[in-house]
mmCIF file of C-alpha atoms and ligand atoms in Angstrom:
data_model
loop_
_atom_site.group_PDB
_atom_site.id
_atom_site.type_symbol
_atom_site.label_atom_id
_atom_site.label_comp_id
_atom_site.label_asym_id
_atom_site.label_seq_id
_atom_site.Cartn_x
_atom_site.Cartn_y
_atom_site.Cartn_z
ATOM 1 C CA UNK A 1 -3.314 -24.871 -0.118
ATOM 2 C CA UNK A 2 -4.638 -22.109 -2.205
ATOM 3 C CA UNK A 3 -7.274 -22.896 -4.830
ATOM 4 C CA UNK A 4 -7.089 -21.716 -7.925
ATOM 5 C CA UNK A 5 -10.650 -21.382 -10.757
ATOM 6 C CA UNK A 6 -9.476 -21.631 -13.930
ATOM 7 C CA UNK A 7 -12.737 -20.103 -16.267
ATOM 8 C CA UNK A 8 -12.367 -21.183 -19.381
ATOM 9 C CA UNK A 9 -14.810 -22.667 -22.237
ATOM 10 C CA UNK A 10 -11.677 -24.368 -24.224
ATOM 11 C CA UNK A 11 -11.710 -27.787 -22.717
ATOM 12 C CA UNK A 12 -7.966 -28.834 -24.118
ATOM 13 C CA UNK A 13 -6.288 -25.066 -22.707
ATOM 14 C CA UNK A 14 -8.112 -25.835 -19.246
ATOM 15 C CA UNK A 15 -6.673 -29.266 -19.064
ATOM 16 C CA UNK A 16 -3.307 -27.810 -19.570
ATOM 17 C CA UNK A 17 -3.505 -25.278 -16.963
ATOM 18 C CA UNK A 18 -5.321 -27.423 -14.338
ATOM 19 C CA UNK A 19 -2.281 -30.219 -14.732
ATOM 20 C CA UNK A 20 0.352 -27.373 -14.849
ATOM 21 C CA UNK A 21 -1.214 -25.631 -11.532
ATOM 22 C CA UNK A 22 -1.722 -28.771 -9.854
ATOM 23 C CA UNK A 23 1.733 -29.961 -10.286
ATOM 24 C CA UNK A 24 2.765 -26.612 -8.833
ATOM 25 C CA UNK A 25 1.210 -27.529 -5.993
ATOM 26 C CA UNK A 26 -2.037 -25.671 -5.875
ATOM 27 C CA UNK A 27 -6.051 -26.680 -5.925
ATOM 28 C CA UNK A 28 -7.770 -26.466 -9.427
ATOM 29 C CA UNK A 29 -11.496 -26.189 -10.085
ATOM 30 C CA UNK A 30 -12.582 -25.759 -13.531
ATOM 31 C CA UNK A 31 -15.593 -23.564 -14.824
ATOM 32 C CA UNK A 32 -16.654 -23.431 -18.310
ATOM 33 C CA UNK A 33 -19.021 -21.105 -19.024
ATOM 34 C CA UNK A 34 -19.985 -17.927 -17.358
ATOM 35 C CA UNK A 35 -22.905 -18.715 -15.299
ATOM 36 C CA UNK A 36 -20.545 -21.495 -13.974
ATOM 37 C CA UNK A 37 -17.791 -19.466 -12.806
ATOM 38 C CA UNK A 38 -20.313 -17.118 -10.937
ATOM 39 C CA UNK A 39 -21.978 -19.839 -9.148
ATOM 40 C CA UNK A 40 -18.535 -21.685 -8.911
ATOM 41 C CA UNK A 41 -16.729 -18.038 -7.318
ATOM 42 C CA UNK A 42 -19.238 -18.272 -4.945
ATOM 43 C CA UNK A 43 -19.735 -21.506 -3.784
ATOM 44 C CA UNK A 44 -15.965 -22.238 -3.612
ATOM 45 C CA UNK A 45 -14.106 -18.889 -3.016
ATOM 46 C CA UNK A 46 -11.103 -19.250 -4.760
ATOM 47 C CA UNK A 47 -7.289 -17.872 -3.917
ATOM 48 C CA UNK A 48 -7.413 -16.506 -7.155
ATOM 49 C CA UNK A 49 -9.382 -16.922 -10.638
ATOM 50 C CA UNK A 50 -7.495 -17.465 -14.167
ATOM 51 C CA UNK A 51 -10.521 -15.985 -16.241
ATOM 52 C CA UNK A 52 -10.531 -15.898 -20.150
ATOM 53 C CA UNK A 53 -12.618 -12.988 -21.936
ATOM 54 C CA UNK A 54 -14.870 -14.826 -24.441
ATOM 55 C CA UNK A 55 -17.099 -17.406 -22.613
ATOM 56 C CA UNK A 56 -20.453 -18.561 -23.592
ATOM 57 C CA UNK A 57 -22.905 -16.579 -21.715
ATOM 58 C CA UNK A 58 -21.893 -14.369 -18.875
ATOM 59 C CA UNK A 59 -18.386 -13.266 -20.747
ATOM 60 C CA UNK A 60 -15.079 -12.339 -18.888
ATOM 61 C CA UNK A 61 -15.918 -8.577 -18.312
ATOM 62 C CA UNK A 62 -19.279 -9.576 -16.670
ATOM 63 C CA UNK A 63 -17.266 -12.310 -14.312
ATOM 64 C CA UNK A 64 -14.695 -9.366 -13.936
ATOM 65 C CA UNK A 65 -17.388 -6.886 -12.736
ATOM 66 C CA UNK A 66 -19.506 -8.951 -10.775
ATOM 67 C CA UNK A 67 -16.499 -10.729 -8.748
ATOM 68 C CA UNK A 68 -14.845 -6.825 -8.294
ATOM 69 C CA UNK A 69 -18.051 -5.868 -6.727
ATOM 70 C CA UNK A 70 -17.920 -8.526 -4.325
ATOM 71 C CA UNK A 71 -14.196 -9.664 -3.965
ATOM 72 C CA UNK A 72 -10.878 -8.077 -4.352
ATOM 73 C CA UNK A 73 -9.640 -11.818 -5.587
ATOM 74 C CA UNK A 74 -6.714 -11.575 -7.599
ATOM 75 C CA UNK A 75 -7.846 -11.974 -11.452
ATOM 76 C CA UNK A 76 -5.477 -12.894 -13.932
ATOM 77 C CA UNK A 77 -7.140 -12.182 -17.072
ATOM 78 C CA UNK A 78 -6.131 -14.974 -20.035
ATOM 79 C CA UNK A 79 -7.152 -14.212 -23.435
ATOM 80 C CA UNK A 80 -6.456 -14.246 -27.629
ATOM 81 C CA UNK A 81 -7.249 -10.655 -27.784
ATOM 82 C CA UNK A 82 -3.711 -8.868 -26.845
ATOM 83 C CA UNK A 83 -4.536 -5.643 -27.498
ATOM 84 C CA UNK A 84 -3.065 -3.182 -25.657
ATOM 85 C CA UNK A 85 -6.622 -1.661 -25.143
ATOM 86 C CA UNK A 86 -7.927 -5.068 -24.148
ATOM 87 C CA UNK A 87 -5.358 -4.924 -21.738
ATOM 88 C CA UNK A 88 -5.648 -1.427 -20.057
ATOM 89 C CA UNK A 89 -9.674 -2.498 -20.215
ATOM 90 C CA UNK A 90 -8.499 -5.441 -18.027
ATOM 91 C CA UNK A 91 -6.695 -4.298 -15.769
ATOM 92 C CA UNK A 92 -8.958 -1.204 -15.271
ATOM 93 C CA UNK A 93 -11.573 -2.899 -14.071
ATOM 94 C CA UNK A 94 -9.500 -5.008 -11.550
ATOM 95 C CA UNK A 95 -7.819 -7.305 -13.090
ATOM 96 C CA UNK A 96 -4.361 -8.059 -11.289
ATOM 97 C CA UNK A 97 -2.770 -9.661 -14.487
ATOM 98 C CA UNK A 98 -3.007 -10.274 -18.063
ATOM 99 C CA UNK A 99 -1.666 -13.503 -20.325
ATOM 100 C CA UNK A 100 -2.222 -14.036 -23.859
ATOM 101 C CA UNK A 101 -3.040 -16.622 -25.633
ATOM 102 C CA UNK A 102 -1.180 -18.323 -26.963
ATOM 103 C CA UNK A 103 1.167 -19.182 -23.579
ATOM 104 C CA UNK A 104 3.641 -20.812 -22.332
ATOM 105 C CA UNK A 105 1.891 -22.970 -19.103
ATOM 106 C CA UNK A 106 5.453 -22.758 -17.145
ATOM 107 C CA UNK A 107 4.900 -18.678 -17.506
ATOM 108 C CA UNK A 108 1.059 -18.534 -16.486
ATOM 109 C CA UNK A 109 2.490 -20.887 -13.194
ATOM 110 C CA UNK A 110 4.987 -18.172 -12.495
ATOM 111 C CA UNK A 111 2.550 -15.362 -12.533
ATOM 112 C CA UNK A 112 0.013 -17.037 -10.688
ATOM 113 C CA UNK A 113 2.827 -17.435 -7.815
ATOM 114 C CA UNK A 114 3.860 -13.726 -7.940
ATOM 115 C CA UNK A 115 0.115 -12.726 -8.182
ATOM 116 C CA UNK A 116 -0.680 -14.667 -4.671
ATOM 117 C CA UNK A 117 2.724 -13.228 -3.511
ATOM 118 C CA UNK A 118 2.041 -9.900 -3.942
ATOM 119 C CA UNK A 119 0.732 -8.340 -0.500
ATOM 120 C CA UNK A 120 -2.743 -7.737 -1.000
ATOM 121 C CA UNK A 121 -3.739 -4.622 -2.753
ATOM 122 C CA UNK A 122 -6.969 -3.655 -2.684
ATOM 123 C CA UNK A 123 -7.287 -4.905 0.099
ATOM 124 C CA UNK A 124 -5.385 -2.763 2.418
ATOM 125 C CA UNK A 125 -5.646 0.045 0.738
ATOM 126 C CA UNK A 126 -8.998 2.481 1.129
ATOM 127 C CA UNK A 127 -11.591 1.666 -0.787
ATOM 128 C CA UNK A 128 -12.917 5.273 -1.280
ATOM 129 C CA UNK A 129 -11.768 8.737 -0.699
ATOM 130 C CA UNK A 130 -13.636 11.873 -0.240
ATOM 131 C CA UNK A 131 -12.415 15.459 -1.622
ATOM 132 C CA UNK A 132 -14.886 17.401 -1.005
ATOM 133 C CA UNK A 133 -17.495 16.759 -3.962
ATOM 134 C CA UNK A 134 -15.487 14.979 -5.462
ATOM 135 C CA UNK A 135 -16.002 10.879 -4.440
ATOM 136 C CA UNK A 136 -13.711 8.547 -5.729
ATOM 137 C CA UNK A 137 -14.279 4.345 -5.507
ATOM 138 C CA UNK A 138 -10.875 3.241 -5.561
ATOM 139 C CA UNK A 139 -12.609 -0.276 -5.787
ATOM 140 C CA UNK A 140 -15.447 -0.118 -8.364
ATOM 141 C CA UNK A 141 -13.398 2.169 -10.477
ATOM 142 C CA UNK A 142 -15.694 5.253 -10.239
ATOM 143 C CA UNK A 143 -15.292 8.502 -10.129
ATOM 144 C CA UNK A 144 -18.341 10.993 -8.650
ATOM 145 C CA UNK A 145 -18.334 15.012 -9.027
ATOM 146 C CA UNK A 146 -21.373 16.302 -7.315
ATOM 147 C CA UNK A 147 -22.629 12.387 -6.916
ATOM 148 C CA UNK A 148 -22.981 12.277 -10.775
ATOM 149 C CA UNK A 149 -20.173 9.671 -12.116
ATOM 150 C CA UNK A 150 -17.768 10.740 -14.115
ATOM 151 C CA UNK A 151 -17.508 9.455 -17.861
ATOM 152 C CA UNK A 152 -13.976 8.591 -18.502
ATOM 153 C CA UNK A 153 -12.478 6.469 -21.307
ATOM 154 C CA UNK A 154 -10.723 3.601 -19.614
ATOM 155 C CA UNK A 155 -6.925 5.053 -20.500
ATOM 156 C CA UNK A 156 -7.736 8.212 -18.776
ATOM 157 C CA UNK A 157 -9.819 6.763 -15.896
ATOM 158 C CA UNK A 158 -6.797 4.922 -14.775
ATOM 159 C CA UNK A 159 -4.836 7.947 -14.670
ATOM 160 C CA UNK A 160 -7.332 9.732 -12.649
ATOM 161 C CA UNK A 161 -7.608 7.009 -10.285
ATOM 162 C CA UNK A 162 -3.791 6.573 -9.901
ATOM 163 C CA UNK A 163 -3.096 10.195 -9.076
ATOM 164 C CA UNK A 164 -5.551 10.337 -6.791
ATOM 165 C CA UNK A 165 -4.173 7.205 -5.083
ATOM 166 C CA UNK A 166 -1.136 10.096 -4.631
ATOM 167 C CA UNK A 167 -2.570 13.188 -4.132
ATOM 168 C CA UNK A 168 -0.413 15.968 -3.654
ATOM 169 C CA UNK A 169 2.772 14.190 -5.667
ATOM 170 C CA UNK A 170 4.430 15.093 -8.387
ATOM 171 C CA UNK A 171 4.824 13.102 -11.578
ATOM 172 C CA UNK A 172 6.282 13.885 -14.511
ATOM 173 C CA UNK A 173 5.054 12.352 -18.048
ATOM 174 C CA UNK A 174 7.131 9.679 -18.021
ATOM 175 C CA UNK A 175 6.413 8.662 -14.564
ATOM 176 C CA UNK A 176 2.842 8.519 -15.322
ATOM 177 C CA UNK A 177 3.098 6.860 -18.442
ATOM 178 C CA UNK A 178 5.077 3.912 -16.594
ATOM 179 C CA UNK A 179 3.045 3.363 -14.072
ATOM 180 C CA UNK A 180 -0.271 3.627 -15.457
ATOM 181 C CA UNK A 181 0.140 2.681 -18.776
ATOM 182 C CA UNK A 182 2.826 0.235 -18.729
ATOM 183 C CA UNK A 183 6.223 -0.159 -20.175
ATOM 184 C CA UNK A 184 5.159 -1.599 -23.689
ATOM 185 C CA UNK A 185 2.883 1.376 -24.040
ATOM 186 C CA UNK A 186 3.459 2.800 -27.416
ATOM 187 C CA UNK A 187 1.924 6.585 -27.314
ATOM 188 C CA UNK A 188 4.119 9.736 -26.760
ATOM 189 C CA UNK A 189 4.468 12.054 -23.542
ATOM 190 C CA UNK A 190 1.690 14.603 -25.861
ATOM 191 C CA UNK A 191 -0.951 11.679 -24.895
ATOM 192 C CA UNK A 192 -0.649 12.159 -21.154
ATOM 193 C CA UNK A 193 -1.559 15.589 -21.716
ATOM 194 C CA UNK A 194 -4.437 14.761 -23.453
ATOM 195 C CA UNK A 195 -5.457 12.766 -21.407
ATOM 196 C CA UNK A 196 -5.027 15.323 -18.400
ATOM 197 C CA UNK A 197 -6.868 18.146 -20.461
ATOM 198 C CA UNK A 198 -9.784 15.648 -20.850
ATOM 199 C CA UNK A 199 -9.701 14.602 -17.257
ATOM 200 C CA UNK A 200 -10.033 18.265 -16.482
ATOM 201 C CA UNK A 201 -12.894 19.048 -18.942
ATOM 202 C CA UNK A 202 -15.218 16.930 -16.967
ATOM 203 C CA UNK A 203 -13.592 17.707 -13.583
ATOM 204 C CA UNK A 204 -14.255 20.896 -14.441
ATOM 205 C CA UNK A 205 -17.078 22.015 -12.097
ATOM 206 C CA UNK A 206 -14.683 20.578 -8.498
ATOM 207 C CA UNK A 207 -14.530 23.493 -6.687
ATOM 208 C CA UNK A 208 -10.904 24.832 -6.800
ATOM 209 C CA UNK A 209 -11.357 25.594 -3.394
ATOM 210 C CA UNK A 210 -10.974 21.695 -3.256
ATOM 211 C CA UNK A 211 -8.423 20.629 -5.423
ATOM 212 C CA UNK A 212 -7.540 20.322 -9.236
ATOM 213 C CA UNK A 213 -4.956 18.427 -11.243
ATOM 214 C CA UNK A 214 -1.883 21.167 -11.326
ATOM 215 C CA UNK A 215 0.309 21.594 -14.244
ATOM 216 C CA UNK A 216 3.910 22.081 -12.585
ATOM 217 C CA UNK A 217 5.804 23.549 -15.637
ATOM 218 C CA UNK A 218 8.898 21.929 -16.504
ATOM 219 C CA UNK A 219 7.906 18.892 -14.174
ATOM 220 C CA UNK A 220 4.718 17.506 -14.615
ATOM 221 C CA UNK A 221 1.358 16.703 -13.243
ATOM 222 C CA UNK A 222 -0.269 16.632 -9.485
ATOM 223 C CA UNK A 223 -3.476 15.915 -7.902
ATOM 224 C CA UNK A 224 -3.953 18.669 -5.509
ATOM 225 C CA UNK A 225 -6.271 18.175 -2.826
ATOM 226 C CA UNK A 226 -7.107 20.970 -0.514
ATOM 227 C CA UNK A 227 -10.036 19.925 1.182
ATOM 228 C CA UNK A 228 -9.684 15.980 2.161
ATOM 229 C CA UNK A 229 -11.811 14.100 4.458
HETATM 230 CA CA1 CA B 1 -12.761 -18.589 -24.863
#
């Protein structure tokens, strides 16, 4: 039976969940403050972690960081703050899902079912690929040009790292601002290439000799590798 930690300092929203989840069949362990949920993560590795963002002590993004270092758990990230930028944040950093507050328990049920039916991701997929100087950490989120890291904003970063899961393919605007950005995001095509003429400002010292993100006129954007090992 898979167990589920649900970490969150509201004692009356935990209840909820934990008698929602364990009607639906699954384990529930409750943490309520940060240092808890660490200790708890490690002691009982869970099937998957329902984390909220503000916590006494250690907060959300700490837990987030600290289990993605480790783990590649699936996270569902529950919080008040639903922000679209609290949102990309989330789910840059590893999260597998996002629920705001306030919910319906029913709904946070059915996406802890489709999260733990999903095949796993980041787990069989590689963790890091090499291009040349260029070093990306599919799993810590990192980017390294010439083993310094690369300073992305977390919008952009995501983009980066997508393409690069993809080198070589095509994608127009649209495409990329589906899949990286989601459905509900609100910016126009003009922000993807933004964010592509920022990526390349700091990419800008990768050897073309190794690759480079190619404008395909008319079509869109690729992440050309020419050098891959
Ligand atoms: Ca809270």
């Amino acid at each position: 039976m898979p167990n589920i930690l649900i970490v969150e300092d509201e004692p009356a929203i935990s209840r909820v969940l934990k008698v929602y989840l364990s009607k639906a069949g699954y384990q529930v362990e409750q943490a309520f403050d940060g240092e808890e949920a660490l200790r708890k993560f490690d002691s009982l590795k869970p099937s998957l972690l329902i984390l909220d963002i503000m916590l006494p002590g250690i907060d959300g993004w700490g837990i987030l960081k600290y289990i993605r270092e480790r783990s590649s758990c699936p996270i569902i990230m529950l919080t008040a703050l639903g922000k679209i930028n609290h949102k990309l944040d989330g789910l840059n950093q590893g999260a597998d899902d996002y629920i705001t507050k306030p919910f319906i328990a029913d709904e946070v049920v059915a996406r802890v079912n489709a999260v733990l039916r999903r095949p796993l991701q980041l787990g069989d997929v590689q963790e890091s690929m090499n291009y040349g100087t260029l070093k990306i950490n599919f799993k810590a989120h990192a980017v390294y040009l010439h083993g310094v890291e690369l300073s992305l904003i977390p919008r952009d970063l995501a983009l980066l790292l997508f393409m690069a899961r993809h080198p070589n393919q095509t994608f127009t605007r649209e495409q990329l601002i589906e899949q990286v950005w989601g459905i509900d995001y609100e910016g126009s095509d003009r922000a993807v290439d933004l964010a592509i003429k920022r990526i390349r400002k700091v990419m800008e010292n990768w050897p073309l000799s190794e690759g480079e993100v190619k404008t395909l006129r008319g079509l869109g954007y690729q992440f050309c590798v020419y050098h891959k090992k």
